[in-house]
mmCIF file of C-alpha atoms and ligand atoms in Angstrom:
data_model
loop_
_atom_site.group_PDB
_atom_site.id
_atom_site.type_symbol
_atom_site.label_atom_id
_atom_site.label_comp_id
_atom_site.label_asym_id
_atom_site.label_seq_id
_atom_site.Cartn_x
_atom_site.Cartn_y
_atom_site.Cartn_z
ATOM 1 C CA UNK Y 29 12.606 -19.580 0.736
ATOM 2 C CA UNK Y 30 11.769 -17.960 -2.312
ATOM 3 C CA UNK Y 31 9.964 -14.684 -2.881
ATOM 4 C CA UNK Y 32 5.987 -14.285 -2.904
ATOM 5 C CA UNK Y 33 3.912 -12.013 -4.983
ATOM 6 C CA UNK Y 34 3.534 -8.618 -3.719
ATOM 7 C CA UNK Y 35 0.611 -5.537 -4.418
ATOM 8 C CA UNK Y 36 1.530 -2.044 -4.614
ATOM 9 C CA UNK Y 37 -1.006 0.149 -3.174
ATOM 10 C CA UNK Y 38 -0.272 4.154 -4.507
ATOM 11 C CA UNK Y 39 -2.532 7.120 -4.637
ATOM 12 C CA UNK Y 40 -1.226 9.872 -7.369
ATOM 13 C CA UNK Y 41 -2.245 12.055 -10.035
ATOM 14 C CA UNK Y 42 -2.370 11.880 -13.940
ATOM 15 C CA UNK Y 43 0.554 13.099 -13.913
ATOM 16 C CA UNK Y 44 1.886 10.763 -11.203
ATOM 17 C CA UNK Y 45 2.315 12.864 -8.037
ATOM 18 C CA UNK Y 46 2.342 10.975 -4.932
ATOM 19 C CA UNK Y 47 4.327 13.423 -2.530
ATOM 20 C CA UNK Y 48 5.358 16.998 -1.739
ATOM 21 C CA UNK Y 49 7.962 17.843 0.907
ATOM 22 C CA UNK Y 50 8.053 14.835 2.174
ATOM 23 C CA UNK Y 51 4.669 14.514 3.079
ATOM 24 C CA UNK Y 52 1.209 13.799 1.077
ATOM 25 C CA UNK Y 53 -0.040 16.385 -0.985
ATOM 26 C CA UNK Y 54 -3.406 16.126 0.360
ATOM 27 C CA UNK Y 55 -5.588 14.678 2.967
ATOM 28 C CA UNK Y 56 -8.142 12.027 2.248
ATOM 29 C CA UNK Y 57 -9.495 10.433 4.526
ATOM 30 C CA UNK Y 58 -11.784 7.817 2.084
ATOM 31 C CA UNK Y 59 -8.724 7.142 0.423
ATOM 32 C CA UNK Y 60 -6.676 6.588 3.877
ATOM 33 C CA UNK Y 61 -9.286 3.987 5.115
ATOM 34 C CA UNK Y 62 -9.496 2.701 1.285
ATOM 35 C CA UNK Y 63 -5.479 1.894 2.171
ATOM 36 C CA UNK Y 64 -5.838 0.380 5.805
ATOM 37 C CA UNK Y 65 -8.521 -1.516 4.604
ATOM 38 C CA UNK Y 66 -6.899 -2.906 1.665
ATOM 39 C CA UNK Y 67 -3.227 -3.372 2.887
ATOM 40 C CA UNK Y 68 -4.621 -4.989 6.294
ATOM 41 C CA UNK Y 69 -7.447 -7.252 4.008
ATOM 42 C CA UNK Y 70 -6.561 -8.364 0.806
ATOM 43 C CA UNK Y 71 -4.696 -11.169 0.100
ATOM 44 C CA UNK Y 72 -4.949 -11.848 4.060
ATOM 45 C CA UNK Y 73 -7.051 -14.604 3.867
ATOM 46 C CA UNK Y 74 -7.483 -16.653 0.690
ATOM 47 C CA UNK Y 75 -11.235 -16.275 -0.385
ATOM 48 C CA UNK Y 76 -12.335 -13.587 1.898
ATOM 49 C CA UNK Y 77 -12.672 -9.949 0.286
ATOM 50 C CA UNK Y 78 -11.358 -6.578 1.861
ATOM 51 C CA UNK Y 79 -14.556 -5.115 1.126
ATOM 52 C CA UNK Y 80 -17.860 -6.471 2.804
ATOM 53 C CA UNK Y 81 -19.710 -7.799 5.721
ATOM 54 C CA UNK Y 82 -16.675 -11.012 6.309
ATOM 55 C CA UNK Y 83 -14.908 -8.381 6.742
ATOM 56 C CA UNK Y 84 -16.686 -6.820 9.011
ATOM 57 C CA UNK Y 85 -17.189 -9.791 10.874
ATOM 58 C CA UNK Y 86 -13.999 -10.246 11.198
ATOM 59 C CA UNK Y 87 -12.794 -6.614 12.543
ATOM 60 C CA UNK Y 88 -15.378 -7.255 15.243
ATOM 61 C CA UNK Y 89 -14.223 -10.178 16.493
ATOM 62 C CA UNK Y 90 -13.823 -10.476 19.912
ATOM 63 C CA UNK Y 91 -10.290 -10.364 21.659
ATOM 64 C CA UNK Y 92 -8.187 -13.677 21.780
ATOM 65 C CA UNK Y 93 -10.306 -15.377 18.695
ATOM 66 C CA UNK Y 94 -7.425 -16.536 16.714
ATOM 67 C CA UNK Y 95 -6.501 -14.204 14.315
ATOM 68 C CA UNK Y 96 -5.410 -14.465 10.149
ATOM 69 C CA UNK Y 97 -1.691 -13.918 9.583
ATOM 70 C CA UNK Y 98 -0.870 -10.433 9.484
ATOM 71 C CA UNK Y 99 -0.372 -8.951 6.170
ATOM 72 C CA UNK Y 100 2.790 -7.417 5.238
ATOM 73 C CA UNK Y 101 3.291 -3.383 4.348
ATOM 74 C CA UNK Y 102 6.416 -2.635 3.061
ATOM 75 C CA UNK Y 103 8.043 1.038 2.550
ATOM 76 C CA UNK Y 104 10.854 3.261 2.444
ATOM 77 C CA UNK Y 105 13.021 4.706 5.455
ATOM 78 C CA UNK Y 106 11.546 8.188 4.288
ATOM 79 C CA UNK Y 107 7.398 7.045 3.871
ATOM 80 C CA UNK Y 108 8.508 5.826 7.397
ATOM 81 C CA UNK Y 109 9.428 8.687 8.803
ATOM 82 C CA UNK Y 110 6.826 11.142 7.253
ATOM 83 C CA UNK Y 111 4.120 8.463 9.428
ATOM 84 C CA UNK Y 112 3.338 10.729 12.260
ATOM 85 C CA UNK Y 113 4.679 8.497 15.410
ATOM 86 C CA UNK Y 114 1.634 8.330 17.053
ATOM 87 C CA UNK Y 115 0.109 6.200 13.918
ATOM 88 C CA UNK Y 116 3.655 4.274 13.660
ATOM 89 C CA UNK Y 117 3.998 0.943 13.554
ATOM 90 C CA UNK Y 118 1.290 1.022 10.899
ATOM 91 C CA UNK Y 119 -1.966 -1.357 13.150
ATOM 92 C CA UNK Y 120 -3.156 -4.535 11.929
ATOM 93 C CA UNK Y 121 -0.045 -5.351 9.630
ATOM 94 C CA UNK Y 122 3.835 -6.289 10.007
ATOM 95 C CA UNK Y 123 5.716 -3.165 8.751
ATOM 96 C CA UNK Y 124 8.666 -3.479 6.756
ATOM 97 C CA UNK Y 125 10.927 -0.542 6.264
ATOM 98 C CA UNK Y 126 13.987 -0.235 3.799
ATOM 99 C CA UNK Y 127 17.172 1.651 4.604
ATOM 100 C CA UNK Y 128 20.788 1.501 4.009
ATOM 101 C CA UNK Y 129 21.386 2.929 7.524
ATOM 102 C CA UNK Y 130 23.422 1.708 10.191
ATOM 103 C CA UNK Y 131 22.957 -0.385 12.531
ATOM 104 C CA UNK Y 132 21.971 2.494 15.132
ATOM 105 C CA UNK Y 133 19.481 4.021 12.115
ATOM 106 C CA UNK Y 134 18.036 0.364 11.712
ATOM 107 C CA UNK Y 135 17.654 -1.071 15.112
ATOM 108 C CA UNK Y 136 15.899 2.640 16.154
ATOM 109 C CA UNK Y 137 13.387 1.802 13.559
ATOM 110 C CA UNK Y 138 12.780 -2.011 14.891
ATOM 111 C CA UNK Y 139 12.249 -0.490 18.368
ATOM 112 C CA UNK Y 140 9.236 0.884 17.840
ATOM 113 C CA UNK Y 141 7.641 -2.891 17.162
ATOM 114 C CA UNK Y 142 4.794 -3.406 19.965
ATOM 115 C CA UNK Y 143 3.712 -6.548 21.285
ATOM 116 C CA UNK Y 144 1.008 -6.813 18.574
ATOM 117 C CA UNK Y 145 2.976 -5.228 15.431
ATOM 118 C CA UNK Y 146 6.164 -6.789 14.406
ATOM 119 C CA UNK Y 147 8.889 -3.349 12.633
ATOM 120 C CA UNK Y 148 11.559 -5.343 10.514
ATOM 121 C CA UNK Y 149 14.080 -3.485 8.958
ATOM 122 C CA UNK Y 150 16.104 -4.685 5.834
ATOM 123 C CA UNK Y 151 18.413 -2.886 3.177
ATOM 124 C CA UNK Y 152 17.405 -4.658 -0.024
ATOM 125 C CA UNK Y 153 14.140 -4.828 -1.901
ATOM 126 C CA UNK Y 154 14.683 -8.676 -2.578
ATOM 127 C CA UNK Y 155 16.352 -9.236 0.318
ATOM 128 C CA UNK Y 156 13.160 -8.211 1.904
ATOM 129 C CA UNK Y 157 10.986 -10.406 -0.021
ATOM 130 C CA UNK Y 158 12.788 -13.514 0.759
ATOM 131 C CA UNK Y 159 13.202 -12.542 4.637
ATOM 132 C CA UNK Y 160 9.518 -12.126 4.873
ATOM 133 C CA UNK Y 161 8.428 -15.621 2.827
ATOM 134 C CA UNK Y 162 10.795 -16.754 5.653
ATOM 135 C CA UNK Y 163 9.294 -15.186 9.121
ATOM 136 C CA UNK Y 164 8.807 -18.013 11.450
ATOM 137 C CA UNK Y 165 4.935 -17.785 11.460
ATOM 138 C CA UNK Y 166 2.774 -17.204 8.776
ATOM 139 C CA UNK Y 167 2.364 -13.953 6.723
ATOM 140 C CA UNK Y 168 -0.691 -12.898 4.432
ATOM 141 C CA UNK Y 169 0.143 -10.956 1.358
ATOM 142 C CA UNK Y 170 2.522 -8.524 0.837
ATOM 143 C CA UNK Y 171 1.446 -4.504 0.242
ATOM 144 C CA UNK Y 172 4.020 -2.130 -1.124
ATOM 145 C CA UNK Y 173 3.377 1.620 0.465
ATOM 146 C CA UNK Y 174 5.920 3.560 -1.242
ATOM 147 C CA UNK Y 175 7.464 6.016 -1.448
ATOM 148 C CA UNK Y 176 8.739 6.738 -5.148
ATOM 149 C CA UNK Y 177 12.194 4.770 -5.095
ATOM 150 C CA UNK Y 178 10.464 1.948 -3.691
ATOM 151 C CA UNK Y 179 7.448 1.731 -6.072
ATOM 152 C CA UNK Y 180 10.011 2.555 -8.960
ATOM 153 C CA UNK Y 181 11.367 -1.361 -7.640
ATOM 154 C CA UNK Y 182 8.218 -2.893 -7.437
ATOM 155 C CA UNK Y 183 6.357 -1.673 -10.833
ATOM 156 C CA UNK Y 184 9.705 -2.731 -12.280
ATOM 157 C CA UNK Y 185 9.885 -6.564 -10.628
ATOM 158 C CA UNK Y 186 8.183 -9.678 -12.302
ATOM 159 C CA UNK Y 187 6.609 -10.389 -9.285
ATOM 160 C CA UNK Y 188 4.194 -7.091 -8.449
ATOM 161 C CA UNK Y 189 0.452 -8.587 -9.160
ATOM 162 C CA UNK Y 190 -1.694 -5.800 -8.502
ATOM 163 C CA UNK Y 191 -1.504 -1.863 -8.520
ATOM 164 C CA UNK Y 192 -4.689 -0.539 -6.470
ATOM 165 C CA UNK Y 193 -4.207 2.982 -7.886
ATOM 166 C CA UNK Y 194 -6.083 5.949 -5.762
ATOM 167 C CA UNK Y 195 -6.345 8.759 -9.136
ATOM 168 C CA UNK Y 196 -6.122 11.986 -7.356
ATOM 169 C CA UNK Y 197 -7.466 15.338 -9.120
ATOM 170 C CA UNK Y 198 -8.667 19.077 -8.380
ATOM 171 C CA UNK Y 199 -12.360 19.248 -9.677
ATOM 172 C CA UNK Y 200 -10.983 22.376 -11.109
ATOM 173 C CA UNK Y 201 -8.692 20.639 -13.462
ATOM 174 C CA UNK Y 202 -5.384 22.374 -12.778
ATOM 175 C CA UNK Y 203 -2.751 20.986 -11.322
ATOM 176 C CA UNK Y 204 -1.934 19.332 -7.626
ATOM 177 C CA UNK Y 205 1.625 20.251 -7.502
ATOM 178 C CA UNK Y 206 3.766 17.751 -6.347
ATOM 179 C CA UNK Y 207 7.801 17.076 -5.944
ATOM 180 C CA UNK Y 208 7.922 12.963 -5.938
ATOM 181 C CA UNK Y 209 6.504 10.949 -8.448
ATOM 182 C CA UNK Y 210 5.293 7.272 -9.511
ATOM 183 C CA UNK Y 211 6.817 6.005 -12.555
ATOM 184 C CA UNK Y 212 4.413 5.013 -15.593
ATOM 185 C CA UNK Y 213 2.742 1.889 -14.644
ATOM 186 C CA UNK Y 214 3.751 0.144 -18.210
ATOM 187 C CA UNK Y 215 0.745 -0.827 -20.368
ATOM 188 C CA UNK Y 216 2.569 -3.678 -21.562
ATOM 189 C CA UNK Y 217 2.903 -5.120 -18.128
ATOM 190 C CA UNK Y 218 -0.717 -4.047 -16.254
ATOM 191 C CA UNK Y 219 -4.389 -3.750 -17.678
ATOM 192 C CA UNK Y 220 -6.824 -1.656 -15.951
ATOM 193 C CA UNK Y 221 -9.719 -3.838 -14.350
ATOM 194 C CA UNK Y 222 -13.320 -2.887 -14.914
ATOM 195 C CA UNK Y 223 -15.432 -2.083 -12.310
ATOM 196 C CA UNK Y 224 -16.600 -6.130 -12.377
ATOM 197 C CA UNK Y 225 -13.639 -7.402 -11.714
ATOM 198 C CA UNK Y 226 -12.489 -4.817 -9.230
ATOM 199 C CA UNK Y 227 -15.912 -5.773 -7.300
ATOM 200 C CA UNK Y 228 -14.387 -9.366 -7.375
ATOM 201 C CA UNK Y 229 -11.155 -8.357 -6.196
ATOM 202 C CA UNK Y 230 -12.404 -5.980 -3.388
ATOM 203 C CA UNK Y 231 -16.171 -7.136 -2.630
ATOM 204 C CA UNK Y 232 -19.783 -5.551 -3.973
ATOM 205 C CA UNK Y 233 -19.217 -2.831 -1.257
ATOM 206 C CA UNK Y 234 -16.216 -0.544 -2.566
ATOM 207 C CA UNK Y 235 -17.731 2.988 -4.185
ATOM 208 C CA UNK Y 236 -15.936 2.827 -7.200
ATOM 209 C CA UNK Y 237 -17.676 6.137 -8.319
ATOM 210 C CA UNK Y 238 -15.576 9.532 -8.582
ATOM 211 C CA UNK Y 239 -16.057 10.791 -5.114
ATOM 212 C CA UNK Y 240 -14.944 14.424 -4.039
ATOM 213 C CA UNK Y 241 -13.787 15.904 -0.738
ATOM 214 C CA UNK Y 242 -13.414 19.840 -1.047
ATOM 215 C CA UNK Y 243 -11.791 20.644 -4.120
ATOM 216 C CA UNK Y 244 -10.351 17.202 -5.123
ATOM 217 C CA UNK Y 245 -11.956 14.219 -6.977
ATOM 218 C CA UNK Y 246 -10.351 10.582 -6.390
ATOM 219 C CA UNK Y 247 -11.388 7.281 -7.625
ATOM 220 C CA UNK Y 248 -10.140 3.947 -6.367
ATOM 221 C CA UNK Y 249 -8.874 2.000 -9.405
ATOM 222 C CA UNK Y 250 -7.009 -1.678 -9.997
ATOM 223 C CA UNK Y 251 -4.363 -3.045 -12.556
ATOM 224 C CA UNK Y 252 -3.433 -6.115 -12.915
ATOM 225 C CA UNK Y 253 0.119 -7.959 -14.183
ATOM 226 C CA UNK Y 254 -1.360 -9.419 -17.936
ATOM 227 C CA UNK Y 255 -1.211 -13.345 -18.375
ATOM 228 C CA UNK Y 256 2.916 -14.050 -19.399
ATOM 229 C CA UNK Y 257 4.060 -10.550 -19.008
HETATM 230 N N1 NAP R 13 0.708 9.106 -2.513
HETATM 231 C C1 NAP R 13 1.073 7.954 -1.954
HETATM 232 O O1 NAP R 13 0.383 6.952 -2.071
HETATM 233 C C2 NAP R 13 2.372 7.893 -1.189
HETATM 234 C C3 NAP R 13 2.724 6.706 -0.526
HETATM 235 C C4 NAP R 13 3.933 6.662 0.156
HETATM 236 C C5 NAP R 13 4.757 7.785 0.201
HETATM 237 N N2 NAP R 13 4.358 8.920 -0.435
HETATM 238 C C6 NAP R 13 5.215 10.107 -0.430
HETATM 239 O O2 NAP R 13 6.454 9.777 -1.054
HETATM 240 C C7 NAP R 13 7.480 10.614 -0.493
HETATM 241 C C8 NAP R 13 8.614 9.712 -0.016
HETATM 242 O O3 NAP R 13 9.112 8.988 -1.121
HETATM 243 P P1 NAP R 13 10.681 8.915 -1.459
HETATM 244 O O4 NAP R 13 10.822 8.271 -2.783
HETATM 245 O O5 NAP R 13 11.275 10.281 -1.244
HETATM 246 O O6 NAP R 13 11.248 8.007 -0.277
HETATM 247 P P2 NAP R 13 10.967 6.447 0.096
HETATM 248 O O7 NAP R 13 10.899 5.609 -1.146
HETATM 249 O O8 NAP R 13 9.850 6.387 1.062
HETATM 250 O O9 NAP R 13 12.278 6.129 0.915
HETATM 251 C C9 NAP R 13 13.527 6.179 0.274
HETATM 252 C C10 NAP R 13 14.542 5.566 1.228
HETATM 253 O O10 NAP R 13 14.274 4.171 1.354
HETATM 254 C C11 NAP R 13 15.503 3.479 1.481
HETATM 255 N N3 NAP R 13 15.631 2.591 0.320
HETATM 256 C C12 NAP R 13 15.090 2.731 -0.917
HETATM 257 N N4 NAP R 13 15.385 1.671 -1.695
HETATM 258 C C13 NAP R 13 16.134 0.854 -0.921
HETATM 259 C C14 NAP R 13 16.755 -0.403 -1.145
HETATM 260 N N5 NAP R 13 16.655 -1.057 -2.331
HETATM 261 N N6 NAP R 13 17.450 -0.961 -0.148
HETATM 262 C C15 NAP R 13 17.551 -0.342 1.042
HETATM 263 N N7 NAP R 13 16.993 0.855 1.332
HETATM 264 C C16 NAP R 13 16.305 1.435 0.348
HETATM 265 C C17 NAP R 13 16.588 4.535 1.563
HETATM 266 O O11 NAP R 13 16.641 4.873 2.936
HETATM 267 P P3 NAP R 13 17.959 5.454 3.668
HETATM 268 O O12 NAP R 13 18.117 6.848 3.144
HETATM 269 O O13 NAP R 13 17.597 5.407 5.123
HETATM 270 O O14 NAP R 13 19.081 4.537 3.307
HETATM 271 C C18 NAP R 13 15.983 5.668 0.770
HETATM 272 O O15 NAP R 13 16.544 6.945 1.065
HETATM 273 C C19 NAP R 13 6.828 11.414 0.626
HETATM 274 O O16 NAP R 13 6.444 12.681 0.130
HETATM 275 C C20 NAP R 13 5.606 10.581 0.954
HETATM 276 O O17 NAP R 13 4.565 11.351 1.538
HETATM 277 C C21 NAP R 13 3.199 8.985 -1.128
#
């Protein structure tokens, strides 16, 4: 079965800090339920939006109405271990983790699959992409959630879409420090959407204005692959 089209969802700094002992370098909680919302939502369902009221609707469904394919979040052995357990498997989406561990490393990860959220664990970016196209059931789109050696893979595959890009700054200008990075997202490859087309992408109900929580400023931002590149 071949691959599908994948999204990388990332939030970083200008100078493209995601991490910082092995952990985030800050907490946001806008930005946290910015992810969830977008890695459980978009792409899920063709048509419907991550942002706005069918979404809604849809969170509030009762129990036993039939449910979209789950969408697909895909990280690194090390993003899955910095998860605190109690918010592991990731709710709402079939995690995907990547390791070149053993079999004893892998099948401790797949144990902690529940009856409602499916753990798979592969040791090969593509590989991964093909297994998934070929779940038996269907899957809704596919979210890359880092860390940096696995968003170095995506932004460098023909097939990553769509960055949704969290910028993360101190109001004070200096510097967040930071000890893992995101590579440059090439300008040849991705143009930044205006705040039109990000509306279209994520519904009329995402605040795409700087907000601030203590002493940071973030902004929820979009590229997207250019035609033929
Ligand atoms: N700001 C954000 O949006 C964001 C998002 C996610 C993570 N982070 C941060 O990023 C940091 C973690 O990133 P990281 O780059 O150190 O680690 P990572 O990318 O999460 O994980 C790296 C591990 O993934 C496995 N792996 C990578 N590529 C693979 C491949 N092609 N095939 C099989 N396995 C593969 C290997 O696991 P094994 O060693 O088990 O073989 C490797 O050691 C943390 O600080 C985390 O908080 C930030």
């Amino acid at each position: 079965m071949p691959a599908t089209p994948f999204h990388l969802v990332v939030a970083a700094t200008p100078q493209g800090g995601i991490g910082r002992g092995g952990d985030l370098p800050w907490r946001l909680p806008k930005d946290m339920a910015h992810f969830v919302r977008v890695t459980s939502w978009f792409g899920r369902v063709p048509g419907m939006l991550a942002y706005g009221p069918q979404v809604a609707a849809m969170l509030s469904q009762a129990a036993g109405d039939p449910q979209p394919p789950l969408n697909a979040v895909l990280m690194g052995r090390k993003t899955w271990d910095s998860i605190p357990r109690k918010f592991r498997p990731l709710q709402g989406r079939a995690n995907v983790v990547l390791t070149r561990g053993d079999a004893a490393a892998r099948s401790a990860i797949a144990s902690e699959a529940t009856p409602s959220t499916p753990v798979h664990v592969w040791s090969g970016f593509d590989e991964a992409l093909e297994a998934i196209a070929a779940l038996p059931g269907p899957v809704g789109a596919i979210h890359i959630a880092g860390g940096a050696h696995i968003y170095a893979q995506a932004l460098a595959h023909p097939l990553c879409r769509t960055v949704f890009l969290t910028r993360v700054e101190r109001t004070d200008g200096a510097a967040i420090e930071c000890d893992t990075f995101l590579p440059p997202i090439p300008a040849s490859v991705f143009a930044l959407a205006d705040d039109n087309r990000v509306r279209e992408l994520l519904g009329p109900d995402v605040d795409l204005t700087t907000q601030t929580h203590g002493d940071l400023q973030f902004k929820f931002m979009v590229y997207e692959r250019r035609v033929g590149a």
